[in-house]
Every structure is written in C-alpha cells, then in structure tokens.
XYZ file of N, CA and C in Angstrom:
732
model
N 18.555 -70.899 47.615
C 18.964 -69.634 47.825
C 18.771 -69.173 49.094
N 19.818 -68.827 50.124
C 19.037 -68.512 51.278
C 19.472 -66.451 51.393
N 18.917 -66.034 52.227
C 19.036 -64.831 52.434
C 20.509 -64.463 52.887
N 21.636 -63.805 52.464
C 22.571 -63.297 53.244
C 22.755 -62.099 53.833
N 22.265 -61.839 55.335
C 21.930 -60.588 55.616
C 23.381 -59.922 56.652
N 23.412 -58.499 56.714
C 24.647 -57.878 57.507
C 23.592 -57.011 58.505
N 24.144 -57.140 59.612
C 23.480 -56.170 61.056
C 24.549 -55.710 61.608
N 24.753 -54.439 61.493
C 25.496 -53.369 62.228
C 25.098 -53.726 63.646
N 25.960 -53.571 64.751
C 26.213 -53.610 66.271
C 25.410 -52.408 66.778
N 26.117 -51.320 67.096
C 25.740 -49.732 67.491
C 24.276 -49.558 67.047
N 23.729 -49.472 67.719
C 22.626 -48.954 66.858
C 21.721 -49.516 66.346
N 21.792 -50.747 66.234
C 20.589 -51.606 65.874
C 20.702 -52.760 67.164
N 21.478 -53.313 66.957
C 21.490 -54.048 68.356
C 21.734 -53.675 69.926
N 22.868 -52.770 69.922
C 23.271 -52.769 70.763
C 23.152 -51.001 71.162
N 22.528 -50.854 72.489
C 22.445 -49.124 72.764
C 23.901 -48.676 73.367
N 25.030 -48.610 72.417
C 26.124 -47.720 72.810
C 25.694 -46.326 73.293
N 24.860 -45.290 73.199
C 24.545 -44.684 73.272
C 24.306 -44.079 74.726
N 23.792 -45.370 75.426
C 23.444 -44.899 76.699
C 24.362 -45.504 77.435
N 25.503 -46.783 76.778
C 26.471 -47.036 77.724
C 27.754 -45.714 77.908
N 28.100 -45.242 76.469
C 28.886 -44.212 76.448
C 28.670 -43.016 77.415
N 27.314 -42.659 77.312
C 27.022 -41.287 78.053
C 26.927 -41.768 79.960
N 27.079 -43.387 80.371
C 26.946 -43.299 81.919
C 28.660 -43.705 81.996
N 28.844 -43.925 80.938
C 31.012 -43.832 81.412
C 31.023 -42.967 80.962
N 30.542 -41.798 80.431
C 31.367 -40.547 80.361
C 30.821 -40.086 81.834
N 29.605 -39.904 82.333
C 29.038 -39.954 83.814
C 29.852 -39.688 84.673
N 30.329 -41.246 84.813
C 31.376 -41.709 85.656
C 32.659 -41.767 85.712
N 33.233 -41.197 84.330
C 34.280 -40.679 84.046
C 34.939 -39.669 84.737
N 34.130 -38.328 83.898
C 33.772 -37.266 84.035
C 33.228 -36.412 85.590
N 32.201 -37.254 86.012
C 31.761 -37.178 87.530
C 30.988 -35.614 87.028
N 30.169 -35.914 86.289
C 29.213 -34.676 85.915
C 28.294 -35.598 85.044
N 27.014 -34.805 85.178
C 25.864 -35.092 84.276
C 26.328 -34.831 83.084
N 25.621 -35.628 82.228
C 26.250 -35.332 80.586
C 24.883 -35.766 79.915
N 24.678 -34.612 78.888
C 23.590 -34.933 78.391
C 23.473 -35.650 76.934
N 22.601 -36.377 76.635
C 22.479 -37.506 76.084
C 22.637 -36.945 74.483
N 23.638 -37.573 73.950
C 24.141 -37.676 72.589
C 24.660 -35.909 72.214
N 25.436 -35.031 73.213
C 25.662 -33.964 72.840
C 24.734 -32.892 72.892
N 23.230 -33.164 73.041
C 22.771 -32.222 73.271
C 21.813 -32.199 74.690
N 20.548 -31.924 74.060
C 19.501 -31.777 75.176
C 19.055 -30.602 76.130
N 17.609 -30.674 76.671
C 17.341 -29.580 77.249
C 17.450 -29.375 78.423
N 18.159 -30.532 79.394
C 17.996 -30.427 80.630
C 19.371 -29.409 81.034
N 19.702 -27.954 81.701
C 20.430 -27.343 81.762
C 21.644 -28.114 82.501
N 20.905 -28.989 83.423
C 21.834 -29.403 84.401
C 23.059 -30.684 83.893
N 22.477 -30.936 82.548
C 23.155 -32.160 81.864
C 24.190 -31.180 80.731
N 25.749 -31.435 80.801
C 26.011 -30.467 80.117
C 26.462 -31.301 78.704
N 26.499 -30.905 77.158
C 27.280 -31.177 76.259
C 28.707 -31.670 76.620
N 29.273 -32.749 75.489
C 30.367 -33.015 75.894
C 31.231 -32.260 75.133
N 32.582 -31.509 75.337
C 33.272 -31.168 74.811
C 34.201 -32.005 74.097
N 35.131 -31.584 72.822
C 35.991 -32.675 72.289
C 37.125 -33.108 73.371
N 37.453 -32.584 74.424
C 38.284 -32.986 75.658
C 38.135 -34.101 76.179
N 36.355 -33.846 76.495
C 36.089 -34.887 77.348
C 35.738 -36.264 76.566
N 35.073 -36.314 75.426
C 35.198 -37.514 74.343
C 36.394 -38.227 74.366
N 37.763 -37.181 74.462
C 38.581 -37.765 74.297
C 39.572 -38.712 75.544
N 38.629 -37.747 76.899
C 39.190 -38.546 78.100
C 38.607 -39.571 77.873
N 37.093 -39.776 78.049
C 35.642 -41.164 77.917
C 36.359 -42.343 77.091
N 37.209 -41.670 75.643
C 37.550 -42.695 75.014
C 39.021 -43.621 75.431
N 39.257 -43.206 76.159
C 40.915 -43.419 76.761
C 40.167 -43.833 78.170
N 38.886 -43.741 78.579
C 38.965 -44.810 79.555
C 38.092 -45.978 79.117
N 37.640 -45.803 78.371
C 37.166 -47.008 77.853
C 38.341 -48.264 77.102
N 39.463 -47.361 76.578
C 40.398 -48.515 75.862
C 40.837 -48.967 77.243
N 41.361 -48.296 78.388
C 41.822 -49.084 79.497
C 40.886 -50.047 80.597
N 39.490 -50.129 79.816
C 38.629 -50.664 80.417
C 38.849 -52.089 80.515
N 39.408 -53.200 81.362
C 38.965 -54.290 80.543
C 37.523 -55.033 79.777
N 37.532 -55.189 78.550
C 36.219 -55.746 78.196
C 35.066 -54.879 78.415
N 35.238 -53.757 77.808
C 34.058 -52.976 78.281
C 32.910 -52.904 77.213
N 33.083 -53.607 76.299
C 32.051 -53.816 75.033
C 31.080 -54.730 75.755
N 31.425 -55.473 76.828
C 30.684 -56.609 76.979
C 29.320 -55.991 77.945
N 29.753 -54.864 78.399
C 28.245 -54.374 79.285
C 27.473 -53.427 78.679
N 27.780 -53.488 77.362
C 26.668 -52.205 76.690
C 25.307 -53.084 76.555
N 24.121 -52.326 76.669
C 22.620 -53.036 76.869
C 22.619 -53.008 75.559
N 21.721 -54.489 75.200
C 20.600 -54.451 74.303
C 19.612 -53.972 73.942
N 19.220 -52.759 72.692
C 17.833 -51.792 72.504
C 16.961 -53.182 72.646
N 16.876 -54.478 72.123
C 15.900 -55.317 72.200
C 16.197 -57.016 72.027
N 16.778 -57.434 73.454
C 17.533 -58.653 73.636
C 16.311 -59.681 73.193
N 15.240 -60.100 73.014
C 14.396 -60.771 72.764
C 14.329 -61.044 71.231
N 14.620 -60.145 70.807
C 14.219 -59.800 69.324
C 16.041 -60.577 68.382
N 16.845 -60.604 69.111
C 18.377 -61.314 69.021
C 18.028 -62.563 68.872
N 17.536 -63.275 69.895
C 16.903 -64.649 70.077
C 16.036 -65.074 68.964
N 15.130 -63.952 68.689
C 14.261 -64.048 67.087
C 15.010 -64.551 66.157
N 15.747 -63.238 66.266
C 16.817 -63.541 64.800
C 17.489 -64.946 64.739
N 18.017 -65.659 66.354
C 18.399 -66.731 65.590
C 17.412 -67.567 65.306
N 16.258 -67.711 65.629
C 15.201 -68.821 65.272
C 14.757 -68.924 64.028
N 14.805 -67.758 63.565
C 14.864 -67.492 62.056
C 15.660 -67.793 61.207
N 16.985 -67.609 61.670
C 18.091 -68.041 60.614
C 17.911 -69.530 60.763
N 17.745 -70.123 61.915
C 17.922 -71.515 61.928
C 16.941 -72.434 60.943
N 15.494 -71.307 61.313
C 14.255 -72.004 60.673
C 14.572 -72.068 59.160
N 14.964 -70.642 58.879
C 14.710 -70.554 57.060
C 16.266 -70.533 56.588
N 17.281 -70.802 56.873
C 18.680 -71.006 56.689
C 19.146 -69.773 55.590
N 19.250 -69.032 56.531
C 19.398 -67.334 56.340
C 21.451 -67.437 56.534
N 21.863 -66.654 56.154
C 23.445 -66.009 56.394
C 24.108 -65.224 56.759
N 23.747 -65.045 57.908
C 23.789 -63.805 58.827
C 25.600 -62.993 59.499
N 25.972 -62.199 58.628
C 27.315 -61.579 58.871
C 26.924 -59.833 60.371
N 27.383 -60.262 61.473
C 27.298 -58.706 61.936
C 28.743 -58.172 61.898
N 28.702 -56.811 61.610
C 29.923 -55.772 61.475
C 29.904 -54.913 62.487
N 31.088 -54.539 62.849
C 31.318 -53.103 63.884
C 32.539 -52.586 63.546
N 32.639 -51.434 63.742
C 33.980 -50.481 63.640
C 34.521 -50.391 65.169
N 33.515 -51.129 66.126
C 34.370 -51.047 67.385
C 35.727 -50.544 67.985
N 36.107 -49.694 68.434
C 37.784 -49.392 68.568
C 37.991 -50.802 69.697
N 39.248 -50.741 69.960
C 39.176 -52.101 71.048
C 39.346 -51.281 72.063
N 39.017 -52.124 73.316
C 39.521 -51.856 74.828
C 39.901 -52.912 75.277
N 40.572 -52.410 76.236
C 41.546 -53.670 77.216
C 41.200 -55.096 77.490
N 41.506 -56.065 77.568
C 41.127 -57.217 77.625
C 40.983 -58.060 76.299
N 39.773 -58.534 76.133
C 40.120 -59.764 74.839
C 39.556 -58.668 73.244
N 39.957 -59.490 72.293
C 39.737 -58.364 71.174
C 37.920 -57.713 71.072
N 38.226 -57.132 69.932
C 37.095 -56.586 69.899
C 35.803 -57.845 69.274
N 36.346 -58.102 68.103
C 35.614 -59.255 67.868
C 35.138 -60.364 68.443
N 36.027 -60.871 69.945
C 35.679 -61.922 70.311
C 34.720 -61.314 71.602
N 34.763 -60.312 72.015
C 34.082 -59.318 72.841
C 32.620 -59.510 72.379
N 32.611 -58.964 71.164
C 30.897 -59.053 70.275
C 30.508 -60.254 70.180
N 31.156 -61.416 69.734
C 30.614 -62.519 70.177
C 30.651 -63.188 71.210
N 31.101 -62.873 71.981
C 30.436 -62.934 73.505
C 29.357 -62.446 73.878
N 29.135 -61.170 73.436
C 28.085 -60.645 74.121
C 26.853 -60.866 73.082
N 26.803 -61.056 71.605
C 25.668 -61.618 70.940
C 25.423 -63.042 71.752
N 25.785 -63.953 71.713
C 25.441 -65.244 72.278
C 24.866 -64.956 74.042
N 25.113 -64.286 74.529
C 24.909 -63.926 75.722
C 22.962 -64.032 75.499
N 22.623 -63.313 74.441
C 21.249 -62.846 73.996
C 20.515 -64.387 73.105
N 21.303 -65.416 73.238
C 20.710 -66.446 72.843
C 21.136 -66.565 70.790
N 21.799 -65.965 70.676
C 22.485 -66.343 68.832
C 23.943 -66.712 69.314
N 23.591 -68.095 68.845
C 25.084 -69.072 69.052
C 25.645 -68.939 67.775
N 27.171 -69.149 68.011
C 28.339 -68.948 67.361
C 28.142 -67.812 65.968
N 28.331 -66.502 66.199
C 27.525 -65.661 65.612
C 28.616 -65.237 64.737
N 28.558 -65.031 62.821
C 29.707 -64.597 62.428
C 30.450 -63.114 62.871
N 30.935 -62.428 63.435
C 31.229 -61.088 63.723
C 32.529 -60.938 62.590
N 32.641 -59.404 61.936
C 33.270 -58.935 61.241
C 33.787 -57.819 61.847
N 34.970 -57.303 61.628
C 35.263 -55.909 62.111
C 35.860 -55.248 61.138
N 35.205 -54.341 60.782
C 35.015 -53.542 59.291
C 36.165 -52.077 59.692
N 37.221 -52.299 59.447
C 37.677 -51.163 59.202
C 37.880 -49.728 58.373
N 37.341 -50.325 57.284
C 36.775 -49.300 56.281
C 35.591 -49.645 55.494
N 35.329 -49.505 54.423
C 34.301 -49.494 53.744
C 32.632 -50.230 54.126
N 31.938 -50.028 54.338
C 30.844 -50.881 54.593
C 30.253 -51.830 53.141
N 30.385 -50.561 52.321
C 30.210 -51.274 50.749
C 30.911 -52.179 50.197
N 32.670 -52.224 50.480
C 33.166 -53.267 50.096
C 32.865 -54.540 50.769
N 32.670 -54.579 52.031
C 32.277 -55.630 53.014
C 30.949 -56.401 52.169
N 29.907 -55.637 51.903
C 28.886 -55.887 51.749
C 28.703 -56.313 50.187
N 29.451 -55.811 49.339
C 29.653 -56.348 48.140
C 30.658 -57.833 48.436
N 31.947 -57.499 49.341
C 32.342 -58.742 49.007
C 31.738 -60.052 49.437
N 31.099 -59.677 50.334
C 30.100 -60.842 50.886
C 29.146 -61.138 50.228
N 28.663 -60.362 49.480
C 27.357 -60.768 48.298
C 26.108 -60.832 49.166
N 26.216 -59.439 50.064
C 25.193 -59.888 51.140
C 23.638 -59.468 50.220
N 22.582 -59.585 50.512
C 21.364 -59.115 50.116
C 21.199 -58.092 50.687
N 20.750 -57.627 51.895
C 20.633 -56.824 52.614
C 21.916 -56.534 54.104
N 21.676 -54.922 53.769
C 22.591 -54.793 55.209
C 21.171 -53.572 56.129
N 21.155 -53.945 57.610
C 20.636 -52.999 58.353
C 21.643 -52.275 59.160
N 21.750 -51.044 59.090
C 22.446 -49.913 59.825
C 21.875 -48.831 60.366
N 22.743 -48.097 60.928
C 21.865 -47.001 61.731
C 22.726 -45.593 61.147
N 23.513 -45.889 60.187
C 24.348 -44.662 59.701
C 23.640 -44.438 58.511
N 22.885 -43.435 57.747
C 22.720 -43.120 56.424
C 24.002 -43.259 55.649
N 25.398 -43.064 56.262
C 26.374 -42.376 55.165
C 26.680 -44.110 54.627
N 26.438 -45.335 55.607
C 27.173 -46.154 55.267
C 25.420 -46.938 54.364
N 24.824 -46.394 54.645
C 23.741 -47.052 53.966
C 23.919 -46.875 52.446
N 24.302 -45.460 52.308
C 24.465 -45.021 51.052
C 25.836 -45.256 50.507
N 27.007 -46.063 50.992
C 28.185 -46.417 50.836
C 27.912 -47.969 50.169
N 26.503 -48.767 50.802
C 26.245 -49.915 50.572
C 25.405 -50.003 49.151
N 25.087 -49.370 49.367
C 23.933 -49.381 47.818
C 24.339 -48.822 46.650
N 25.594 -48.327 46.613
C 26.674 -47.238 45.335
C 27.374 -48.628 45.349
N 28.218 -49.669 46.111
C 29.006 -50.662 45.720
C 28.635 -51.609 44.938
N 26.851 -52.067 45.431
C 26.933 -53.300 44.122
C 25.732 -53.008 44.543
N 24.810 -54.502 44.780
C 23.330 -54.755 44.321
C 23.066 -55.173 45.475
N 23.838 -54.873 46.733
C 23.244 -55.181 48.080
C 22.321 -54.116 48.455
N 21.312 -53.957 48.961
C 20.267 -53.178 49.457
C 20.227 -53.306 51.017
N 20.104 -51.699 51.033
C 20.389 -51.448 52.698
C 19.040 -50.622 53.243
N 19.234 -50.660 54.757
C 17.591 -50.533 55.674
C 18.565 -49.817 57.242
N 18.042 -48.365 56.297
C 18.567 -47.876 57.817
C 17.626 -47.914 59.038
N 18.328 -47.939 60.087
C 17.458 -47.929 61.740
C 17.407 -46.392 62.170
N 16.130 -46.130 62.361
C 16.110 -44.714 62.817
C 15.123 -44.873 64.037
N 16.247 -45.276 65.215
C 15.102 -45.344 66.248
C 14.489 -44.364 66.499
N 14.857 -43.002 66.795
C 14.287 -41.687 66.881
C 13.694 -41.242 65.829
N 12.246 -40.495 65.900
C 11.303 -40.091 64.499
C 12.284 -39.065 64.176
N 12.303 -38.836 62.870
C 13.158 -37.674 62.780
C 12.340 -37.919 60.630
N 11.797 -37.119 60.366
C 11.031 -36.873 59.175
C 12.364 -36.562 57.998
N 12.869 -35.769 58.550
C 14.097 -35.779 57.484
C 15.097 -36.559 57.048
N 15.628 -37.219 58.329
C 16.311 -38.544 58.016
C 15.597 -39.298 56.835
N 13.780 -40.041 57.391
C 13.603 -40.555 56.729
C 13.519 -40.690 55.510
N 13.109 -39.312 55.038
C 13.322 -39.034 53.660
C 14.253 -38.918 52.849
N 15.223 -38.325 53.678
C 16.803 -38.579 53.263
C 16.954 -39.525 52.834
N 16.478 -40.514 53.374
C 16.841 -41.967 53.120
C 15.783 -42.839 52.087
N 14.813 -42.798 52.188
C 13.888 -43.090 51.565
C 13.817 -42.259 49.704
N 14.497 -41.327 49.461
C 14.380 -40.588 48.396
C 15.781 -41.134 47.475
N 16.571 -41.999 48.495
C 17.822 -42.734 47.711
C 17.758 -44.081 47.728
N 16.409 -44.608 48.130
C 15.809 -45.835 47.821
C 16.715 -46.996 48.870
N 17.003 -46.497 50.431
C 17.300 -47.042 51.534
C 15.601 -46.976 52.143
N 15.727 -48.490 52.222
C 14.470 -48.483 53.497
C 14.439 -48.504 54.704
N 13.757 -47.824 55.756
C 13.451 -47.512 57.067
C 12.649 -48.159 57.994
N 13.283 -48.934 59.234
C 12.993 -49.148 60.392
C 13.038 -48.396 61.350
N 12.355 -48.624 62.213
C 12.188 -47.902 63.824
C 12.968 -48.858 65.114
N 12.844 -50.154 64.619
C 12.938 -51.287 65.267
C 13.557 -52.344 64.929
N 14.395 -53.319 65.740
C 14.900 -54.536 65.396
C 13.656 -55.634 65.477
N 12.657 -55.432 65.577
C 11.840 -56.226 65.749
C 10.932 -56.104 64.093
N 11.010 -54.902 63.921
C 10.226 -54.196 62.609
C 11.229 -54.746 61.227
N 12.253 -54.945 61.633
C 13.268 -54.954 60.790
C 13.481 -56.701 60.349
N 12.982 -57.259 61.983
C 13.017 -58.885 61.109
C 11.411 -59.357 60.730
N 10.453 -58.586 60.744
C 9.413 -58.749 59.883
C 9.694 -58.426 58.522
N 10.399 -57.464 58.147
C 10.636 -57.014 56.940
C 11.520 -57.958 56.150
N 12.555 -58.846 57.041
C 13.304 -59.530 56.429
C 12.638 -60.829 56.676
N 11.583 -61.702 57.149
C 10.358 -62.382 56.740
C 9.700 -62.194 55.328
N 9.512 -60.474 55.186
C 8.329 -60.666 54.307
C 9.588 -60.620 52.794
N 10.531 -60.247 53.058
C 11.978 -60.849 51.955
C 11.859 -61.963 51.639
N 12.178 -62.805 52.814
C 12.372 -64.108 52.406
C 11.593 -65.097 51.376
N 9.883 -64.600 51.489
C 8.974 -64.850 51.058
C 9.103 -64.593 49.739
N 9.840 -63.211 49.230
C 9.238 -62.548 48.297
C 10.475 -63.169 47.222
N 11.537 -62.775 48.103
C 12.591 -63.420 46.869
C 12.654 -64.721 46.114
N 12.461 -65.590 46.570
C 12.182 -66.668 45.381
C 11.418 -66.597 44.338
N 10.371 -65.457 44.255
C 9.893 -65.162 43.070
C 10.115 -64.345 42.536
N 10.855 -63.600 43.199
C 11.350 -62.591 41.857
C 12.865 -62.968 41.542
N 13.802 -64.051 42.024
C 14.764 -64.586 41.436
C 14.271 -65.369 40.410
N 13.374 -65.857 39.922
C 12.832 -66.359 38.555
C 13.042 -68.135 39.021
N 13.675 -68.729 37.680
C 12.995 -70.183 37.513
C 14.326 -70.478 37.767
N 15.351 -70.045 37.325
C 16.996 -70.564 38.336
C 16.799 -70.867 39.871
N 15.936 -69.523 40.468
C 15.693 -69.696 41.822
C 15.082 -71.068 42.111
N 13.864 -71.234 41.425
C 12.617 -72.342 41.831
C 13.982 -73.597 41.607
N 14.434 -73.932 40.687
C 15.230 -74.980 40.402
C 16.424 -75.455 41.586
N 16.443 -74.024 42.098
C 17.343 -74.499 43.493
C 17.129 -75.475 44.687
N 15.322 -74.948 44.834
C 14.587 -75.211 45.306
C 14.576 -77.223 45.248
N 15.123 -77.895 44.731
C 14.738 -79.161 44.396
C 15.718 -79.504 44.928
N 16.871 -79.251 45.258
C 17.814 -79.561 46.035
C 18.140 -79.207 47.755
N 16.981 -78.531 48.132
C 16.865 -78.360 49.484
C 16.687 -79.188 50.590
N 16.701 -79.793 51.328
C 16.942 -80.958 52.360
C 15.376 -81.082 52.337
N 14.270 -81.608 52.870
C 13.322 -81.578 53.419
C 13.184 -81.259 54.722
N 11.927 -81.062 54.741
C 11.379 -79.914 56.016
C 11.809 -81.162 57.407
N 12.122 -82.365 56.861
C 12.050 -83.100 58.421
C 13.674 -83.874 58.014
N 14.404 -83.248 57.835
C 15.735 -83.370 57.692
C 17.263 -83.175 59.394
N 17.768 -83.980 59.350
C 18.198 -83.823 60.706
C 19.097 -82.347 60.628
N 19.000 -81.548 62.096
C 19.744 -80.207 61.629
C 20.569 -80.096 63.097
N 21.301 -79.774 63.355
C 22.482 -79.313 64.555
C 21.139 -79.152 65.845
N 21.698 -79.147 66.785
C 20.765 -78.416 68.145
C 20.452 -77.299 68.046
N 19.476 -76.605 68.521
C 19.389 -74.669 68.803
C 20.999 -74.248 69.476
N 21.237 -75.106 70.256
C 21.994 -74.898 71.273
C 23.435 -75.497 71.301
N 24.243 -75.520 70.433
C 25.338 -76.092 69.944
C 26.197 -76.503 71.242
N 26.174 -75.549 72.139
C 27.229 -75.448 73.560
C 26.625 -76.642 74.473
N 25.543 -77.137 74.145
C 24.911 -78.414 74.918
C 25.566 -79.066 74.922
N 25.769 -79.632 73.457
C 26.481 -80.919 73.076
C 27.643 -81.125 72.494
N 28.419 -79.810 72.186
C 29.800 -79.596 72.028
C 30.321 -78.251 72.551
N 30.341 -78.676 73.671
C 31.071 -77.943 75.143
C 32.786 -77.855 74.366
N 33.040 -76.297 74.873
C 34.516 -76.415 74.559
C 35.564 -77.379 75.548
N 35.769 -78.366 74.980
C 36.594 -79.069 75.840
C 38.219 -78.703 76.817
N 38.170 -79.538 77.483
C 39.338 -78.857 78.835
C 40.607 -79.643 77.980
N 41.540 -78.742 77.864
C 42.689 -78.971 77.145
C 44.336 -78.702 78.165
N 44.731 -79.491 78.422
C 45.921 -79.118 78.935
C 47.422 -79.095 78.536
N 48.108 -78.728 79.160
C 49.795 -78.352 78.530
C 49.673 -79.234 77.629
N 49.639 -80.476 78.075
C 50.537 -81.687 77.043
C 49.677 -82.208 75.910
N 48.420 -81.517 76.324
C 47.280 -81.470 74.992
C 48.048 -80.433 73.435
N 48.641 -79.705 74.107
C 48.873 -78.812 73.343
C 50.365 -79.066 72.542
N 50.851 -79.934 73.087
C 51.883 -80.555 72.404
C 51.608 -81.754 71.435
N 50.767 -82.161 71.638
C 50.203 -83.721 70.679
C 50.189 -83.270 69.547
N 50.198 -84.010 68.894
C 49.707 -83.907 67.176
C 50.857 -83.459 66.491
C-alpha cells in the first residue's frame, strides 16, 4: 500500500503572501506592510476596504494564480521524483477564490506542472479539509493553517503536519500539543515523508507485508518521467469534434 498524501498549495508550495502584497502595492499605489503588519512606518497595513479592492482586482485579472511564486521550486520537482519512484498518490488541495481566465483548478494544475510535477491531481476544497482528507483516505496532509490541521486530525485517521515557515514557538507548541507535526520548509516535509515511507510497512503489520508480494519488480516497465514528451495533447479540428 502506497502513501496517500495531501498538500495545501498557498503557504506550502506557493508564496501567496508575497504575490498578494505586490499586487496590493500595484493596485493601491502605495507601500504595503507584509502580512498586515511590520515595523517599517512607510509601509501601511491593509484596511478591510484595501483588501476588498485587491481581491476585486485579482478577480478581474486573467489567470492571476499563474504568477504566484513558488517557495522552493526544486522541491516540487523532487516531490515528483519521489512519487514516481515510491508509487505514492498525491493530492493538491486549495481554497483559492476564482480569478478571470481559466478555472482555479486548471490554473493550479498548470502552475504545478511548470515546476516539473506532471499530471497533478488538484482538488478545490470549498469546505472542511478534514472531510476531504477523510474521504480520500489520506495518510497525511501538509497545511500551513493550524485550524485546517485540527480539522484533519479530528475527522478520521489522517495525520497532519503544519508548515511553519516563520519561527513561532507559540504556534509550534500549539500544534505539537495536539499531535500535529511541524516543519519549516517543503524540503524538510519531503524528508519526513521519506522516513514515513520506510516506517509504515513495518507499522502496518503482516497484512502490509503480504501486499508486498503483489508489487511489481524494481525493473518493471513504467511510464516516462515526462508524459508530455510521448503523449502530447493532440491537435483537434472542428471536424474531429463531430466524429464518433
């Protein structure tokens, strides 16, 4: 049985905070404090009206989500390599509001592929992360919001890991006291997953070991790393769409 893992997008893979601040500065034509605060008096915190104006601007911007920077681009490619070699099943989860252009799901899929993770499974989550984690029978979810982690562990057997990029002992203790793991980077999270991959077969007991009998051998044929090289999107014409 392979690992089934969920990844939040913003705050875990994507640096939404920087993208939002830069958009706010362009939209409002003034310096903006990072995350609504900061010590620089020249950078003002956003008001509720400012935030509404920025979100309205994002909603009118075609495919705004494609320009959000990645925190650790190389680690997204590393994740893809681990998924292919270990046979994990990965789901990317997001509550992103829509922007103009393509759907949030398609923009997010396109964005992830840019960093070398092909054919990503993206789930837009309008409700509880706990419900989706339980429904997908995930082993583990990595999220940057403690409230989402709490929902996840309370909904079923899924474990949660909090992505805490800024040092915060209070938040760390709050998470660990509730049985939530804490990491400071995607690189660290992937190392945890590698260790978990080694531990789970021993912890799941004899039944897990029996499933190993049915795994393909190490030299079994697998699909290419980049499926786009051998299976490009075919060119369709108006005539093709009327056939069949």
